[in-house]
Amino acid sequence: MMIKISTRKKLKQVSAVLKAFFVILVLVILYLPILYIIIQSVNADGTGNTFGGITFRWYSELFGDPELMDAIVNTLSIAFISTAASTILGTIFAIGINSLDRKRKQRLIFLNNVPIINADIVTGVFLMLVFLTFGRLIGINYPLGYITMLIAHIFFSIPYVILSVLPKLNEMDPNLYDAALDLGSKPSEAVMKIIVPTIRPGIITGMLIAFTMSIDDFIISYFTTGGGVANFSIWLYTNRKATRFHALPKAYAYNTVIMVLTLAILIIYNIIQRRKVVKN
Amino acid sequence: MKRFRMLALPYSVWMVILVVFPLLIMVALAFLDIQGLDFSTATFTFSNFKATFDKTYFEVFLRSMGYAFITTIICIVIGYPIAYIISKLKPTVSFIVLLLFILPMWTNMLLRIQSLNMLLLPEGFMKNVFGISINLSGSTFSVILAMVVVYLPFMIFPIYSVLEKQDPLLIEASQDLGASEFKTFRKVTLPLSLKGVASGVIMVFLPAATSFTIPEIMSRGKLVLIGTIIEQKFKSGSNYGTGSLMSLFLIAFIFIAIFISNKLDKEGATLI
């Protein structure tokens, strides 16, 4: 009996080690390209074929490349504006969807799922066709550019905000809102003081997803922009073979900066959340 | 709360303009001989059908499905055990491991694909610095590898979110009734988690089948998939008629996927 228990214990240990090994192996494969990006961002050999010592040249050269800087400014400004717009609009729409009767609610949720599941390339072509058609109607032959790319980003971000906010609205007691009205607060006040604080976690999740989707997007942007307006991904796709300008080392440097910044924001956000929990 | 109903109306209008309207344009374009969107000189035709039902396009379509199918299977085989292992960890540890799987998504996807390609070059960084020559750049394997690396998290998350919500009492009950650990998994855990697997399959299969950046970069321009063709029709060229008809075939598949996903998960909870 004693032997059986100890072998079982050993088996459990072996399986735990195997499991950990499996997870770590997969993580290593997922992180290899990222590690490569970080190393190459400080590699003095611009061709990236050998390791020529550490340099921060690519980080400073980022600012000396006007085309790349334009692309970066476009990427970041679109990410911030589209995240703000889709978070606000998505929350308002979610409140609206939540108060519909069941049948209409399901119909709109179905339509809301279309851009999420739809292949990016089809969404991109869809939006391009709409922009070109409307452009023709108002007499602009080539409407594609910054504004259309921004609208596209707002379009594909809203569904994620709605999906994150809806379950929180579902959990909310609808009587709370009516009670606030009965006690004499204005509808706008009741929304801001009762509904928004209750669904805040959903809003923040939606906001984070919207930002992540926007800053990384290539395909939908590629179809909805034009006239030389590029974001970082489009710039990278067109310049990935241009060795003369050291396009890739600069891309590695930009990406490393963004990675470190997002990680820092995430850590700070978590610390603040923890402090709040401790305080309460 | 009924008074908020009108807030949903602008969203319905917005979605009709940006989802339903372009679908109608596409249907119209499929029957037109048209240059760009110049409707004034367009004529009615069936020639797009002849162009689309071409043997080469059929092969491209099958090839895209093949690549997506293999990628999806590998993602299930790797992703399910990982989701299962994470769901059994202590909450604090599982949060960190899950975060480790989310973090790569904050690195630009194109750059990750590009870097993966560089790592597989025969005479590149790996050979000169580490003495490892992999020589898989441009191969079928490298395309599948990139697809798995990029889309694996989309398989892990929906499965994890279903497993995590499972009632542990069910498993306890099964074991109390004499089922072994494996039998409990097969009869209780697995059937209850299939919803997550289905969501994961949709989230991996469709992007893998329609990607044009991964085949373009990883095969170094050799591999043509359905996304490549649609990109050529709409972006590099302006053959919107044939492009529309091909996209409509793709959309038919996508709508089947959306219907399935809607049936499984009315609120879309496993999609995020």
Coordinates of C-alpha atoms in Angstrom, one line a residue:
Chain A
M1 CA 0.0 0.0 0.0
M2 CA 2.8 2.4 1.0
I3 CA 4.6 1.7 -2.3
K4 CA 1.5 2.4 -4.3
I5 CA 1.0 5.8 -2.7
S6 CA 4.6 6.8 -3.3
T7 CA 4.5 5.7 -7.0
R8 CA 1.3 7.6 -7.4
K9 CA 3.0 10.7 -5.9
K10 CA 5.9 10.2 -8.2
L11 CA 3.7 9.9 -11.2
K12 CA 2.0 13.1 -10.3
Q13 CA 5.3 14.8 -10.0
V14 CA 6.4 13.5 -13.4
S15 CA 3.2 14.7 -15.0
A16 CA 3.6 18.1 -13.4
V17 CA 7.1 18.4 -14.8
L18 CA 6.0 17.3 -18.2
K19 CA 3.1 19.8 -18.2
A20 CA 5.4 22.7 -17.2
F21 CA 7.9 21.6 -19.9
F22 CA 5.2 21.6 -22.6
V23 CA 3.9 25.0 -21.7
I24 CA 7.4 26.5 -21.5
L25 CA 8.4 24.9 -24.8
V26 CA 5.3 26.5 -26.6
L27 CA 6.1 29.9 -24.9
V28 CA 9.7 29.7 -26.1
I29 CA 8.5 29.2 -29.7
L30 CA 6.0 32.1 -29.3
Y31 CA 8.7 34.4 -27.8
L32 CA 11.5 33.6 -30.2
P33 CA 10.5 36.2 -32.8
I34 CA 10.0 38.8 -30.1
L35 CA 13.5 38.0 -28.6
Y36 CA 14.9 38.4 -32.1
I37 CA 13.2 41.8 -32.5
I38 CA 14.6 43.1 -29.2
I39 CA 18.2 41.8 -30.0
Q40 CA 18.1 43.2 -33.5
S41 CA 16.9 46.6 -32.2
V42 CA 20.3 47.1 -30.5
N43 CA 22.4 45.2 -33.1
A44 CA 25.1 47.4 -34.6
D45 CA 25.1 45.3 -37.7
G46 CA 22.3 46.9 -39.8
T47 CA 22.0 43.9 -42.1
G48 CA 21.1 41.8 -39.1
N49 CA 23.1 38.9 -40.4
T50 CA 25.7 39.0 -37.6
F51 CA 25.9 40.5 -34.2
G52 CA 28.1 43.6 -34.4
G53 CA 27.8 44.8 -30.8
I54 CA 25.3 47.0 -29.0
T55 CA 24.1 50.3 -30.4
F56 CA 21.2 52.7 -29.9
R57 CA 21.6 54.1 -33.3
W58 CA 18.3 52.8 -34.7
Y59 CA 16.3 54.3 -31.8
S60 CA 17.7 57.8 -32.6
E61 CA 17.4 57.2 -36.4
L62 CA 13.7 56.6 -35.9
F63 CA 13.2 60.4 -35.6
G64 CA 15.4 61.1 -38.6
D65 CA 13.1 59.2 -41.0
P66 CA 10.2 61.5 -42.0
E67 CA 8.3 58.7 -43.8
L68 CA 8.5 56.4 -40.8
M69 CA 7.7 59.2 -38.4
D70 CA 4.6 60.0 -40.4
A71 CA 3.5 56.4 -40.3
I72 CA 4.1 56.2 -36.5
V73 CA 2.2 59.4 -35.9
N74 CA -0.7 58.1 -38.0
T75 CA -0.7 54.7 -36.1
L76 CA -0.7 56.3 -32.7
S77 CA -3.1 59.1 -33.4
I78 CA -5.6 56.7 -35.0
A79 CA -5.2 54.2 -32.2
F80 CA -6.0 56.9 -29.5
I81 CA -8.8 58.6 -31.4
S82 CA -10.5 55.4 -32.5
T83 CA -10.1 53.9 -29.1
A84 CA -11.8 56.9 -27.4
A85 CA -14.5 57.1 -30.0
S86 CA -15.3 53.4 -30.1
T87 CA -15.3 53.2 -26.3
I88 CA -17.8 56.0 -25.9
L89 CA -20.0 55.0 -28.9
G90 CA -19.8 51.3 -28.0
T91 CA -20.9 51.9 -24.4
I92 CA -23.8 54.0 -25.6
F93 CA -24.8 51.5 -28.2
A94 CA -24.5 48.6 -25.7
I95 CA -26.8 50.4 -23.3
G96 CA -29.3 50.8 -26.2
I97 CA -28.9 47.1 -27.3
N98 CA -29.4 45.9 -23.7
S99 CA -32.8 47.7 -23.4
L100 CA -34.2 46.1 -26.6
D101 CA -36.6 43.3 -26.5
R102 CA -35.1 39.8 -26.9
K103 CA -35.6 39.3 -30.6
R104 CA -34.2 42.7 -31.7
K105 CA -31.4 42.3 -29.2
Q106 CA -30.4 39.0 -30.7
R107 CA -30.6 40.3 -34.3
L108 CA -28.3 43.3 -33.5
I109 CA -25.9 41.1 -31.6
F110 CA -25.7 38.9 -34.7
L111 CA -24.9 41.9 -36.8
N112 CA -22.4 43.0 -34.2
N113 CA -20.6 39.6 -34.4
V114 CA -20.1 40.0 -38.2
P115 CA -17.0 42.2 -38.1
I116 CA -15.5 40.2 -35.3
I117 CA -15.7 36.8 -37.1
N118 CA -15.5 38.2 -40.6
A119 CA -12.1 37.7 -42.4
D120 CA -10.1 41.0 -42.2
I121 CA -9.7 41.0 -45.9
V122 CA -13.4 40.9 -46.5
T123 CA -14.0 43.7 -43.9
G124 CA -11.3 45.7 -45.7
V125 CA -12.9 45.3 -49.1
F126 CA -16.4 46.0 -47.7
L127 CA -15.2 49.3 -46.2
M128 CA -13.2 50.2 -49.3
L129 CA -16.3 49.7 -51.5
V130 CA -18.5 51.8 -49.2
F131 CA -16.0 54.7 -49.1
L132 CA -15.4 54.6 -52.8
T133 CA -19.2 54.6 -53.5
F134 CA -20.0 57.4 -51.1
G135 CA -17.0 59.3 -52.4
R136 CA -18.4 59.1 -55.9
L137 CA -21.8 60.2 -54.7
I138 CA -20.4 63.4 -53.2
G139 CA -18.0 64.0 -56.0
I140 CA -14.7 62.8 -54.6
N141 CA -13.1 60.4 -56.9
Y142 CA -10.4 59.1 -54.5
P143 CA -11.7 59.5 -50.9
L144 CA -9.3 57.0 -49.3
G145 CA -6.8 58.4 -46.8
Y146 CA -6.5 59.2 -43.1
I147 CA -10.2 59.9 -42.4
T148 CA -11.4 56.7 -44.0
M149 CA -8.7 54.7 -42.2
L150 CA -9.9 56.3 -38.9
I151 CA -13.6 55.4 -39.6
A152 CA -12.5 51.9 -40.4
H153 CA -10.7 51.5 -37.1
I154 CA -13.7 52.9 -35.2
F155 CA -15.9 50.4 -37.1
F156 CA -13.9 47.3 -36.2
S157 CA -13.4 48.4 -32.6
I158 CA -17.0 49.1 -31.6
P159 CA -18.1 45.5 -31.7
Y160 CA -15.4 44.5 -29.1
V161 CA -16.5 47.3 -26.7
I162 CA -20.1 46.2 -27.1
L163 CA -19.3 42.6 -26.4
S164 CA -17.3 43.5 -23.3
V165 CA -19.9 45.9 -21.9
L166 CA -23.1 43.8 -22.6
P167 CA -22.5 41.1 -20.0
K168 CA -21.9 43.7 -17.3
L169 CA -25.2 45.5 -18.2
N170 CA -26.9 42.1 -18.0
E171 CA -25.6 41.6 -14.4
M172 CA -26.8 45.0 -13.4
D173 CA -30.1 45.4 -11.4
P174 CA -32.3 47.6 -13.7
N175 CA -34.2 48.8 -10.6
L176 CA -31.1 50.7 -9.5
Y177 CA -31.4 53.2 -12.3
D178 CA -35.2 53.7 -11.7
A179 CA -34.5 54.1 -8.0
A180 CA -32.0 56.9 -8.8
L181 CA -34.7 58.6 -10.9
D182 CA -37.3 58.2 -8.2
L183 CA -35.0 59.8 -5.7
G184 CA -34.8 62.9 -8.0
S185 CA -31.6 62.6 -10.0
K186 CA -31.7 63.6 -13.7
P187 CA -31.4 60.8 -16.3
S188 CA -28.0 61.9 -17.4
E189 CA -26.8 62.0 -13.7
A190 CA -28.3 58.5 -13.1
V191 CA -26.4 57.2 -16.2
M192 CA -23.1 58.6 -15.1
K193 CA -23.5 57.8 -11.4
I194 CA -25.3 54.4 -11.5
I195 CA -24.8 52.7 -14.8
V196 CA -21.3 53.7 -15.8
P197 CA -19.6 52.8 -12.5
T198 CA -21.3 49.4 -12.5
I199 CA -20.1 48.5 -16.1
R200 CA -16.7 50.1 -15.8
P201 CA -14.7 46.8 -15.9
G202 CA -16.4 45.9 -19.1
I203 CA -15.7 49.4 -20.6
I204 CA -12.0 49.1 -19.7
T205 CA -11.7 45.6 -21.2
G206 CA -13.3 46.8 -24.4
M207 CA -11.0 49.8 -24.5
L208 CA -7.9 47.7 -24.1
I209 CA -9.0 45.3 -26.9
A210 CA -9.9 48.3 -29.2
F211 CA -6.5 49.8 -28.7
T212 CA -4.7 46.5 -29.2
M213 CA -6.6 45.8 -32.4
S214 CA -6.0 49.3 -33.8
I215 CA -2.3 49.7 -33.1
D216 CA -1.5 46.4 -34.8
D217 CA -3.9 46.5 -37.7
F218 CA -2.6 45.9 -41.2
I219 CA -5.1 44.4 -43.6
I220 CA -8.1 46.6 -43.0
S221 CA -5.9 49.8 -42.9
Y222 CA -4.3 48.6 -46.2
F223 CA -7.6 48.5 -48.0
T224 CA -9.1 51.7 -46.5
T225 CA -6.2 54.1 -46.9
G226 CA -4.5 55.6 -49.9
G227 CA -2.8 58.6 -51.3
G228 CA 0.4 57.8 -49.5
V229 CA -1.1 57.8 -46.0
A230 CA 0.4 54.8 -44.2
N231 CA 0.4 53.4 -40.7
F232 CA 3.3 51.5 -39.3
S233 CA 2.2 48.1 -40.6
I234 CA 1.7 49.4 -44.1
W235 CA 5.1 51.2 -44.0
L236 CA 6.7 47.9 -42.9
Y237 CA 5.0 45.9 -45.5
T238 CA 6.2 48.2 -48.3
N239 CA 9.7 48.7 -47.0
R240 CA 10.5 45.2 -45.5
K241 CA 12.9 44.4 -48.4
A242 CA 14.5 47.9 -48.6
T243 CA 17.9 47.2 -47.0
R244 CA 19.3 50.6 -48.0
F245 CA 17.4 52.7 -45.5
H246 CA 17.8 50.2 -42.6
A247 CA 14.1 49.9 -42.6
L248 CA 14.0 46.7 -40.5
P249 CA 16.3 47.8 -37.7
K250 CA 14.2 51.0 -37.2
A251 CA 11.1 48.9 -37.2
Y252 CA 12.6 46.6 -34.5
A253 CA 13.4 49.7 -32.5
Y254 CA 9.9 51.2 -32.8
N255 CA 8.3 47.9 -31.9
T256 CA 10.6 47.5 -28.8
V257 CA 9.6 51.0 -27.6
I258 CA 5.9 50.2 -28.0
M259 CA 6.3 46.9 -26.2
V260 CA 8.0 48.4 -23.2
L261 CA 5.5 51.2 -23.0
T262 CA 2.4 48.9 -23.1
L263 CA 4.0 46.6 -20.5
A264 CA 4.7 49.6 -18.3
I265 CA 1.2 50.9 -18.6
L266 CA -0.2 47.4 -17.8
I267 CA 2.0 47.1 -14.7
I268 CA 1.1 50.6 -13.4
Y269 CA -2.6 49.9 -14.0
N270 CA -2.4 46.7 -12.1
I271 CA -0.6 48.4 -9.1
I272 CA -3.2 51.1 -9.0
Q273 CA -6.0 48.5 -9.1
R274 CA -4.3 46.5 -6.2
R275 CA -3.9 49.6 -4.1
K276 CA -7.7 50.4 -4.6
V277 CA -8.5 46.8 -3.5
V278 CA -6.3 47.2 -0.4
K279 CA -7.9 50.6 0.4
N280 CA -11.4 49.3 0.2
Chain B
M1 CA -34.4 51.1 -18.8
K2 CA -36.7 50.9 -21.8
R3 CA -36.1 54.5 -22.6
F4 CA -32.6 53.7 -23.8
R5 CA -34.0 51.7 -26.8
M6 CA -33.4 54.6 -29.2
L7 CA -29.7 54.5 -28.4
A8 CA -29.5 51.2 -30.4
L9 CA -31.0 52.8 -33.5
P10 CA -27.9 54.7 -34.8
Y11 CA -25.9 51.5 -34.4
S12 CA -28.4 49.6 -36.6
V13 CA -28.1 52.3 -39.3
W14 CA -24.3 52.3 -39.0
M15 CA -24.1 48.5 -39.4
V16 CA -26.5 48.5 -42.3
I17 CA -24.4 51.1 -44.1
L18 CA -21.1 49.4 -43.4
V19 CA -22.0 45.7 -43.5
V20 CA -25.3 45.2 -45.5
F21 CA -24.8 47.9 -48.1
P22 CA -21.3 46.7 -49.3
L23 CA -22.7 43.2 -49.5
L24 CA -25.3 44.5 -51.9
I25 CA -22.7 46.4 -53.9
M26 CA -20.7 43.1 -54.2
V27 CA -23.6 41.2 -55.5
A28 CA -24.2 43.9 -58.1
L29 CA -20.5 43.9 -59.0
A30 CA -20.5 40.1 -59.5
F31 CA -22.8 40.5 -62.5
L32 CA -21.1 43.5 -64.0
D33 CA -18.3 44.1 -66.5
I34 CA -16.8 47.1 -64.7
Q35 CA -13.6 49.1 -64.5
G36 CA -13.1 50.1 -60.8
L37 CA -16.4 51.5 -59.7
D38 CA -17.3 53.3 -62.8
F39 CA -21.0 52.3 -63.0
S40 CA -21.7 54.6 -66.1
T41 CA -19.8 52.3 -68.5
A42 CA -20.6 49.0 -66.8
T43 CA -22.5 46.3 -68.6
F44 CA -24.3 43.2 -67.4
T45 CA -22.3 40.0 -67.8
F46 CA -21.8 36.5 -66.6
S47 CA -18.1 36.5 -67.5
N48 CA -17.1 36.9 -63.9
F49 CA -18.5 33.5 -63.2
K50 CA -16.5 32.0 -66.0
A51 CA -13.3 33.7 -64.7
T52 CA -14.0 32.6 -61.1
F53 CA -14.9 28.9 -61.8
D54 CA -11.4 28.5 -63.3
K55 CA -9.4 25.4 -62.4
T56 CA -6.4 27.5 -61.0
Y57 CA -8.7 29.4 -58.7
F58 CA -10.3 26.2 -57.5
E59 CA -6.9 24.8 -56.7
V60 CA -6.1 28.1 -54.8
F61 CA -9.3 27.7 -52.8
L62 CA -8.6 24.1 -51.9
R63 CA -5.0 24.9 -51.0
S64 CA -6.2 27.8 -48.7
M65 CA -8.6 25.4 -47.0
G66 CA -5.8 22.8 -46.6
Y67 CA -3.4 25.2 -44.9
A68 CA -6.1 26.5 -42.6
F69 CA -7.2 23.0 -41.8
I70 CA -3.7 21.8 -40.8
T71 CA -3.1 25.0 -38.8
T72 CA -6.4 24.6 -37.0
I73 CA -5.7 20.9 -36.1
I74 CA -2.2 21.8 -34.8
C75 CA -3.7 24.7 -32.8
I76 CA -6.3 22.4 -31.2
V77 CA -3.7 19.7 -30.4
I78 CA -1.4 22.3 -28.7
G79 CA -4.0 24.8 -27.5
Y80 CA -6.4 22.5 -25.7
P81 CA -3.8 20.9 -23.3
I82 CA -2.4 24.4 -22.6
A83 CA -5.9 25.8 -21.8
Y84 CA -6.6 22.8 -19.7
I85 CA -3.3 23.1 -17.8
I86 CA -3.8 26.8 -17.2
S87 CA -7.3 26.3 -16.0
K88 CA -6.0 23.8 -13.3
L89 CA -3.4 26.3 -11.9
K90 CA -3.9 28.5 -8.8
P91 CA -5.6 31.8 -9.8
T92 CA -2.5 34.0 -9.3
V93 CA -0.3 31.6 -11.4
S94 CA -2.9 31.1 -14.1
F95 CA -3.2 34.9 -14.5
I96 CA 0.5 35.3 -15.1
V97 CA 0.7 32.3 -17.5
L98 CA -2.3 33.6 -19.4
L99 CA -0.7 37.1 -19.6
L100 CA 2.4 35.5 -21.1
F101 CA 0.2 34.2 -23.9
I102 CA -1.4 37.6 -24.4
L103 CA 1.8 39.7 -24.4
P104 CA 3.1 38.5 -27.9
M105 CA -0.1 40.0 -29.4
W106 CA 1.2 43.5 -28.5
T107 CA 4.1 43.0 -30.9
N108 CA 3.3 44.0 -34.4
M109 CA 2.0 40.9 -36.2
L110 CA 3.7 41.7 -39.5
L111 CA 7.0 42.2 -37.7
R112 CA 6.7 39.0 -35.8
I113 CA 6.1 37.1 -39.1
Q114 CA 9.0 38.9 -40.7
S115 CA 11.3 38.0 -37.8
L116 CA 10.2 34.4 -37.9
N117 CA 11.2 34.3 -41.5
M118 CA 14.6 35.8 -40.7
L119 CA 15.1 33.1 -38.0
L120 CA 14.6 30.4 -40.6
L121 CA 17.0 31.7 -43.2
P122 CA 19.9 29.3 -44.0
E123 CA 22.6 32.0 -44.0
G124 CA 21.3 34.5 -41.5
F125 CA 21.6 35.5 -37.9
M126 CA 21.1 32.0 -36.5
K127 CA 23.9 30.6 -38.6
N128 CA 26.4 33.4 -38.0
V129 CA 25.8 33.9 -34.3
F130 CA 24.7 30.5 -33.0
G131 CA 26.0 28.2 -35.7
I132 CA 22.5 26.8 -36.3
S133 CA 21.4 26.6 -39.9
I134 CA 17.7 25.9 -40.1
N135 CA 17.1 26.4 -43.8
L136 CA 13.4 26.2 -43.7
S137 CA 12.7 29.7 -45.1
G138 CA 10.1 29.7 -47.9
S139 CA 8.9 26.1 -47.1
T140 CA 5.4 24.9 -46.5
F141 CA 6.5 24.1 -42.9
S142 CA 7.5 27.7 -42.3
V143 CA 4.1 29.0 -43.5
I144 CA 2.2 26.6 -41.2
L145 CA 4.6 27.5 -38.3
A146 CA 3.9 31.2 -38.7
M147 CA 0.1 30.6 -38.8
V148 CA 0.3 28.5 -35.6
V149 CA 2.5 31.0 -33.8
V150 CA 0.2 33.9 -34.8
Y151 CA -3.2 32.2 -34.2
L152 CA -2.5 29.8 -31.3
P153 CA -3.7 32.4 -28.6
F154 CA -7.0 32.6 -30.4
M155 CA -7.5 28.9 -29.8
I156 CA -6.3 29.0 -26.2
F157 CA -8.5 31.9 -24.9
P158 CA -12.0 30.6 -25.8
I159 CA -11.2 27.1 -24.6
Y160 CA -9.7 28.5 -21.3
S161 CA -12.7 30.7 -20.7
V162 CA -15.1 27.8 -21.0
L163 CA -12.9 25.5 -18.8
E164 CA -12.5 28.1 -16.2
K165 CA -16.3 28.5 -15.8
Q166 CA -16.8 24.8 -15.4
D167 CA -18.3 23.8 -12.0
P168 CA -15.6 21.8 -10.1
L169 CA -18.5 20.0 -8.3
L170 CA -19.3 18.2 -11.5
I171 CA -15.8 16.7 -11.7
E172 CA -16.0 15.8 -8.0
A173 CA -19.3 14.2 -8.5
S174 CA -18.0 12.2 -11.4
Q175 CA -15.0 11.0 -9.4
D176 CA -17.2 10.2 -6.4
L177 CA -19.3 8.0 -8.6
G178 CA -16.2 6.0 -9.4
A179 CA -15.0 7.4 -12.7
S180 CA -11.2 7.5 -13.2
E181 CA -9.5 10.8 -13.9
F182 CA -9.3 10.1 -17.6
K183 CA -12.9 8.9 -17.8
T184 CA -14.0 12.1 -16.0
F185 CA -12.2 14.2 -18.5
R186 CA -13.7 12.3 -21.5
K187 CA -17.2 12.2 -20.2
V188 CA -17.6 15.5 -18.3
T189 CA -14.9 18.1 -19.0
L190 CA -14.4 17.5 -22.7
P191 CA -18.0 17.5 -23.9
L192 CA -18.7 20.7 -21.8
S193 CA -15.7 22.5 -23.3
L194 CA -16.5 21.8 -27.0
K195 CA -18.3 25.2 -27.2
G196 CA -14.9 26.9 -26.6
V197 CA -13.2 24.6 -29.1
A198 CA -15.8 25.6 -31.7
S199 CA -15.2 29.3 -31.1
G200 CA -11.4 28.7 -31.3
V201 CA -11.8 26.8 -34.6
I202 CA -13.7 29.7 -36.1
M203 CA -11.2 32.3 -34.8
V204 CA -8.2 30.3 -36.2
F205 CA -9.6 28.8 -39.4
L206 CA -11.0 31.9 -41.0
P207 CA -8.0 34.2 -40.6
A208 CA -5.6 31.3 -41.6
A209 CA -7.6 30.6 -44.7
T210 CA -7.8 34.2 -45.8
S211 CA -4.4 35.6 -44.7
F212 CA -2.3 37.0 -47.5
T213 CA 0.6 38.4 -45.4
I214 CA 1.7 35.1 -43.9
P215 CA 1.9 33.2 -47.3
E216 CA 3.5 36.2 -49.0
I217 CA 6.3 36.7 -46.4
M218 CA 6.9 33.1 -45.3
S219 CA 6.9 31.5 -48.7
R220 CA 8.8 34.5 -50.1
G221 CA 6.2 35.3 -52.7
K222 CA 5.8 31.8 -54.0
L223 CA 2.6 30.6 -52.3
V224 CA -0.8 31.9 -53.6
L225 CA -3.8 31.6 -51.3
I226 CA -7.3 33.0 -51.6
G227 CA -6.4 36.2 -49.7
T228 CA -3.6 36.8 -52.2
I229 CA -6.0 36.6 -55.1
I230 CA -8.6 39.0 -53.5
E231 CA -5.8 41.4 -52.7
Q232 CA -4.7 41.3 -56.3
K233 CA -8.2 41.9 -57.6
F234 CA -9.1 44.9 -55.3
K235 CA -5.8 46.5 -54.3
S236 CA -3.0 45.9 -56.8
G237 CA -5.5 45.8 -59.7
S238 CA -9.1 46.9 -60.1
N239 CA -11.0 43.9 -61.3
Y240 CA -13.8 44.4 -58.8
G241 CA -16.3 42.1 -60.7
T242 CA -14.3 38.9 -60.3
G243 CA -13.0 40.0 -57.0
S244 CA -16.5 40.5 -55.7
L245 CA -17.7 37.1 -56.8
M246 CA -14.8 35.4 -55.1
S247 CA -15.3 37.3 -52.0
L248 CA -19.0 36.3 -52.0
F249 CA -18.0 32.7 -52.0
L250 CA -15.8 33.4 -49.0
I251 CA -18.6 35.3 -47.3
A252 CA -20.9 32.3 -47.7
F253 CA -18.5 30.3 -45.7
I254 CA -18.0 33.1 -43.1
F255 CA -21.8 33.5 -42.6
I256 CA -22.1 29.7 -41.9
A257 CA -19.4 30.2 -39.3
I258 CA -21.2 33.3 -37.8
F259 CA -24.5 31.3 -37.7
I260 CA -22.8 28.4 -35.9
S261 CA -21.1 30.7 -33.4
N262 CA -24.3 32.5 -32.8
K263 CA -26.1 29.2 -32.1
L264 CA -23.5 28.1 -29.7
D265 CA -23.1 31.4 -27.9
K266 CA -25.9 33.9 -28.1
E267 CA -24.1 36.6 -26.2
G268 CA -20.8 36.2 -28.0
A269 CA -19.0 35.7 -24.6
T270 CA -16.4 33.3 -26.0
L271 CA -15.4 35.7 -28.8
I272 CA -13.4 38.1 -26.6

